[in-house]
GROMACS .gro file of C-alpha atoms in nm:
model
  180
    1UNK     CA    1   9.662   6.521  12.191
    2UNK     CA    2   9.578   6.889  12.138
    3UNK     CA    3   9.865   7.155  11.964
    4UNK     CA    4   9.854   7.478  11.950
    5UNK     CA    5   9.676   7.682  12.114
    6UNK     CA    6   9.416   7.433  12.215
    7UNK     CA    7   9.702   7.272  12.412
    8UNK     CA    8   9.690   7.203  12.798
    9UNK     CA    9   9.890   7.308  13.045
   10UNK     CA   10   9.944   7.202  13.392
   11UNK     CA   11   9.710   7.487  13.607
   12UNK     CA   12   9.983   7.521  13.824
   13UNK     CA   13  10.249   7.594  13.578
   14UNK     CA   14  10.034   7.902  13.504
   15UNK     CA   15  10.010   7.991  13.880
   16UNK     CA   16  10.375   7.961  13.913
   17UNK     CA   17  10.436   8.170  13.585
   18UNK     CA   18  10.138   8.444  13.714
   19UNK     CA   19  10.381   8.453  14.024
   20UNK     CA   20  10.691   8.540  13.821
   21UNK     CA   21  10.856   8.216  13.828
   22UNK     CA   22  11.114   8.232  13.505
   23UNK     CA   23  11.121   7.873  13.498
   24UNK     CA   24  10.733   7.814  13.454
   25UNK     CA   25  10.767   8.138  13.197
   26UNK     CA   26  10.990   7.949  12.986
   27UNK     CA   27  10.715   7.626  12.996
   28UNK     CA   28  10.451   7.861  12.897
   29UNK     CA   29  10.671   8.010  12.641
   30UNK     CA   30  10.802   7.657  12.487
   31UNK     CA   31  10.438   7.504  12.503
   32UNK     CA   32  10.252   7.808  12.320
   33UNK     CA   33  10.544   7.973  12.095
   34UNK     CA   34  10.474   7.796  11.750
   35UNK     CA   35  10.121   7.874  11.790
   36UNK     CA   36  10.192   8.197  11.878
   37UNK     CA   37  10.427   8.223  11.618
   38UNK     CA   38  10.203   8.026  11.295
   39UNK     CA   39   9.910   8.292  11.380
   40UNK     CA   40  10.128   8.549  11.324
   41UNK     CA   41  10.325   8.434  11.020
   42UNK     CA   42  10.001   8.363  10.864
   43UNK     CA   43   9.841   8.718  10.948
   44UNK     CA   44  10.165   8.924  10.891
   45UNK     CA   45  10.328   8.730  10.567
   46UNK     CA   46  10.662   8.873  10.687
   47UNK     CA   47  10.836   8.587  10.923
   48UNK     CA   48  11.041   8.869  11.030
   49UNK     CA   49  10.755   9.079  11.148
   50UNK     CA   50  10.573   8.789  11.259
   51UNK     CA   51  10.877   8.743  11.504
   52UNK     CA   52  10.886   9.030  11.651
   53UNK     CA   53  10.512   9.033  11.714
   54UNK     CA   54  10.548   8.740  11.891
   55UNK     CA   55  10.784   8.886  12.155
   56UNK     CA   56  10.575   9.199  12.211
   57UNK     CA   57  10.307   8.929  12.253
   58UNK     CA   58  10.532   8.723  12.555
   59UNK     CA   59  10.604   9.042  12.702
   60UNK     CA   60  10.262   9.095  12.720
   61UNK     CA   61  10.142   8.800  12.813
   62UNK     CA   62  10.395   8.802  13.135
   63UNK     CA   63  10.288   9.131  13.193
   64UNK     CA   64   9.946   9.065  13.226
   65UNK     CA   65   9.927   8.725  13.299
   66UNK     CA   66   9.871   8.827  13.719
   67UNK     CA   67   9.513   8.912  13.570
   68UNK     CA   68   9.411   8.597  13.408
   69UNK     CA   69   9.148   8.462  13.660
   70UNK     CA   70   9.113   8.112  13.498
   71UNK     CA   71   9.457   7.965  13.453
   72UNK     CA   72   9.276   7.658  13.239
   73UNK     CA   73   9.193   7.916  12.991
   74UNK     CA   74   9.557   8.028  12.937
   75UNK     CA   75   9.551   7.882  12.541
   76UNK     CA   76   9.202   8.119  12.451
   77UNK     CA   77   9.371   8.388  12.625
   78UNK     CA   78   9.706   8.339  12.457
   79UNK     CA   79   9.557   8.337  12.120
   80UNK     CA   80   9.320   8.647  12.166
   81UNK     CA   81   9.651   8.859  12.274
   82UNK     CA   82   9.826   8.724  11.996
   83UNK     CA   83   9.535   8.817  11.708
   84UNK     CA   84   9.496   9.168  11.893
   85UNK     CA   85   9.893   9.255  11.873
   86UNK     CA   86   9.865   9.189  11.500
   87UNK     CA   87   9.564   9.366  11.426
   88UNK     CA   88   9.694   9.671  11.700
   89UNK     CA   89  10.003   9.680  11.443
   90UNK     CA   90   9.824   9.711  11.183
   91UNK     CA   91   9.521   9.951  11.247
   92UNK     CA   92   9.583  10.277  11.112
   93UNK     CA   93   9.389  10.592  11.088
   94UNK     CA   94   9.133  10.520  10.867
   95UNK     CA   95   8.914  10.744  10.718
   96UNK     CA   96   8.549  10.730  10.735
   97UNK     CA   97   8.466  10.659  10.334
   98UNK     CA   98   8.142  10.515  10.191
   99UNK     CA   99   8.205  10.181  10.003
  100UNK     CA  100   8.190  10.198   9.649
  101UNK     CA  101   7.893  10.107   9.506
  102UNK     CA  102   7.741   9.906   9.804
  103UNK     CA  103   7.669   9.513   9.732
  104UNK     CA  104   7.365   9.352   9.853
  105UNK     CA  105   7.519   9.138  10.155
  106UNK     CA  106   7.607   8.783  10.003
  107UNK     CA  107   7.387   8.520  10.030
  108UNK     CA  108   7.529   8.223  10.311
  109UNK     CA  109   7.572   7.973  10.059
  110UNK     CA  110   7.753   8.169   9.854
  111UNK     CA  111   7.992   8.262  10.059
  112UNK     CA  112   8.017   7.908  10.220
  113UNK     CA  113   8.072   7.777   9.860
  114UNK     CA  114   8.349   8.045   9.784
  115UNK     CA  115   8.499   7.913  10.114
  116UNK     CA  116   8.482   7.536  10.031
  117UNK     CA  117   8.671   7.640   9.675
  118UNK     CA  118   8.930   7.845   9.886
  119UNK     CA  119   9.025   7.604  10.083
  120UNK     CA  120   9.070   7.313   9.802
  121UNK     CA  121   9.306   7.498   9.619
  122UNK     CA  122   9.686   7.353   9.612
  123UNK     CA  123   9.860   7.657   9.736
  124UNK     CA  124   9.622   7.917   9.976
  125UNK     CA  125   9.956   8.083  10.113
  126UNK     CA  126  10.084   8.175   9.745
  127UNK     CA  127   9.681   8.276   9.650
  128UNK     CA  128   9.667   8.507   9.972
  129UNK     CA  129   9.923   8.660   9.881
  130UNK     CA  130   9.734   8.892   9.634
  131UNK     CA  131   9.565   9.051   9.870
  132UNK     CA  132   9.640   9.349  10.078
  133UNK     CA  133   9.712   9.347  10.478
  134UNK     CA  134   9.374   9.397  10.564
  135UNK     CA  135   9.186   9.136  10.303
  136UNK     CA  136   9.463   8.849  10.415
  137UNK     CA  137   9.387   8.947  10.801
  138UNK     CA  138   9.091   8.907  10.765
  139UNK     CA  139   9.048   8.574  10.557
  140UNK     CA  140   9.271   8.427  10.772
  141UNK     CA  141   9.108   8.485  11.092
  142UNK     CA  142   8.770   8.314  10.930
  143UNK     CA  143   8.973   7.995  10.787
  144UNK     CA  144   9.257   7.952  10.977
  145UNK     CA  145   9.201   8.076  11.319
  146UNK     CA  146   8.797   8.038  11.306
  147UNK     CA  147   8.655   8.332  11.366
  148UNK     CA  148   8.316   8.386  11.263
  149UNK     CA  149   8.164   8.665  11.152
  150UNK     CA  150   7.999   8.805  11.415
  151UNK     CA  151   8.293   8.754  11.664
  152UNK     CA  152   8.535   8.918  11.356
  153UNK     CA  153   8.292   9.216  11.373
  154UNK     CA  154   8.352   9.285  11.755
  155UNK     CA  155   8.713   9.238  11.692
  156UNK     CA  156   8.768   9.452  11.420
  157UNK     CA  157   8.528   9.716  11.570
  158UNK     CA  158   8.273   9.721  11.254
  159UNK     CA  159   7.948   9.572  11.179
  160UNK     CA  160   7.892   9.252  11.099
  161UNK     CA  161   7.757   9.346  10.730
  162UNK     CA  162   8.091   9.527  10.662
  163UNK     CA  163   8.317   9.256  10.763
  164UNK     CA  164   8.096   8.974  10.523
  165UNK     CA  165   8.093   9.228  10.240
  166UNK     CA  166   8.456   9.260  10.293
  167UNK     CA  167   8.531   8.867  10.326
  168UNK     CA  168   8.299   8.803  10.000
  169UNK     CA  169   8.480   9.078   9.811
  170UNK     CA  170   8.864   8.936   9.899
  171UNK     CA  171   8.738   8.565   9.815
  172UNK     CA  172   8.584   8.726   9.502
  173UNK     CA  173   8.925   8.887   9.427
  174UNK     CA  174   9.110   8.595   9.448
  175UNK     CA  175   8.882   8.368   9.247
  176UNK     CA  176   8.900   8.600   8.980
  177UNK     CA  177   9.332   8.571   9.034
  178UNK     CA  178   9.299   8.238   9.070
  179UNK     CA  179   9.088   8.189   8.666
  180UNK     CA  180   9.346   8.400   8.518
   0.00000   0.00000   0.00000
């Protein structure tokens, strides 16, 4: 059986809840809330935060949920609101600056192999927590949510150089916590 987000739902649950029914809402909310809520947690670090985020993302989600053309699809959908509300929360103005000192773009394996050591150590949540909003983001979207690169890129509105510098650079940081 399939959790989270990958979880199915009865097509004409959605229907009913696309219609307004409160009573196939609350299904949609009850099947899809701690998915909802884990991505959140897990992007935000504040539970509090993460909470909150998840009702903006419900209210959205009835809001727009007359638009969703393939009710099948209502788990992908879910879970692309619910990464865009976080990241929405957290964009802020940022300032066109050129990267220090620019790094030649890491090799795959590299990367890959940084990855593999990431996610053997004994307590990722504690390691994370080293790094700033937009590091953790976006680490967590490539290992927990499993986002690639290229589809990070498009989400996160930069090129697809930027965001593996920026991955190889927050895995660098916290090897370099994690040997101290």
């Amino acid at each position: 059986m399939t959790t989270g987000f990958g979880t199915a739902l009865d097509t004409d649950i959605v229907r009913r809840a696309q219609q307004g029914r409160r009573d196939a809402q609350r299904q949609l909310f009850e099947t899809f809330q701690r998915a909802v809520l884990s991505s959140l947690t897990g992007l935000c670090r504040d539970s509090e935060l993460a909470r909150d985020l998840a009702q903006d993302v419900f209210i959205q989600a009835f809001d727009k949920l007359p638009q969703l053309r393939e009710p099948a699809a209502i788990g992908g959908w879910l879970k692309q609101l619910t990464i865009r509300t976080a990241l929405a929360h957290f964009r802020r103005p940022q300032l066109v600056v050129s990267e220090p000192e620019a790094m030649p773009e890491p090799d795959a394996r590299d990367w890959l192999s940084q990855t593999d050591w990431l996610t053997q150590q004994d307590d990722i949540e504690q390691l994370l927590s080293i790094l700033d909003d937009h590091e953790r983001q976006l680490v967590w979207l490539y290992l927990v949510e499993e986002y690639n690169h290229t589809e990070l890129a498009e989400l996160l509105g930069l090129p697809a150089a930027t965001v593996r510098q920026r991955y190889h650079r927050a895995l660098q940081k916290l090897k370099q916590r994690s040997n101290t």
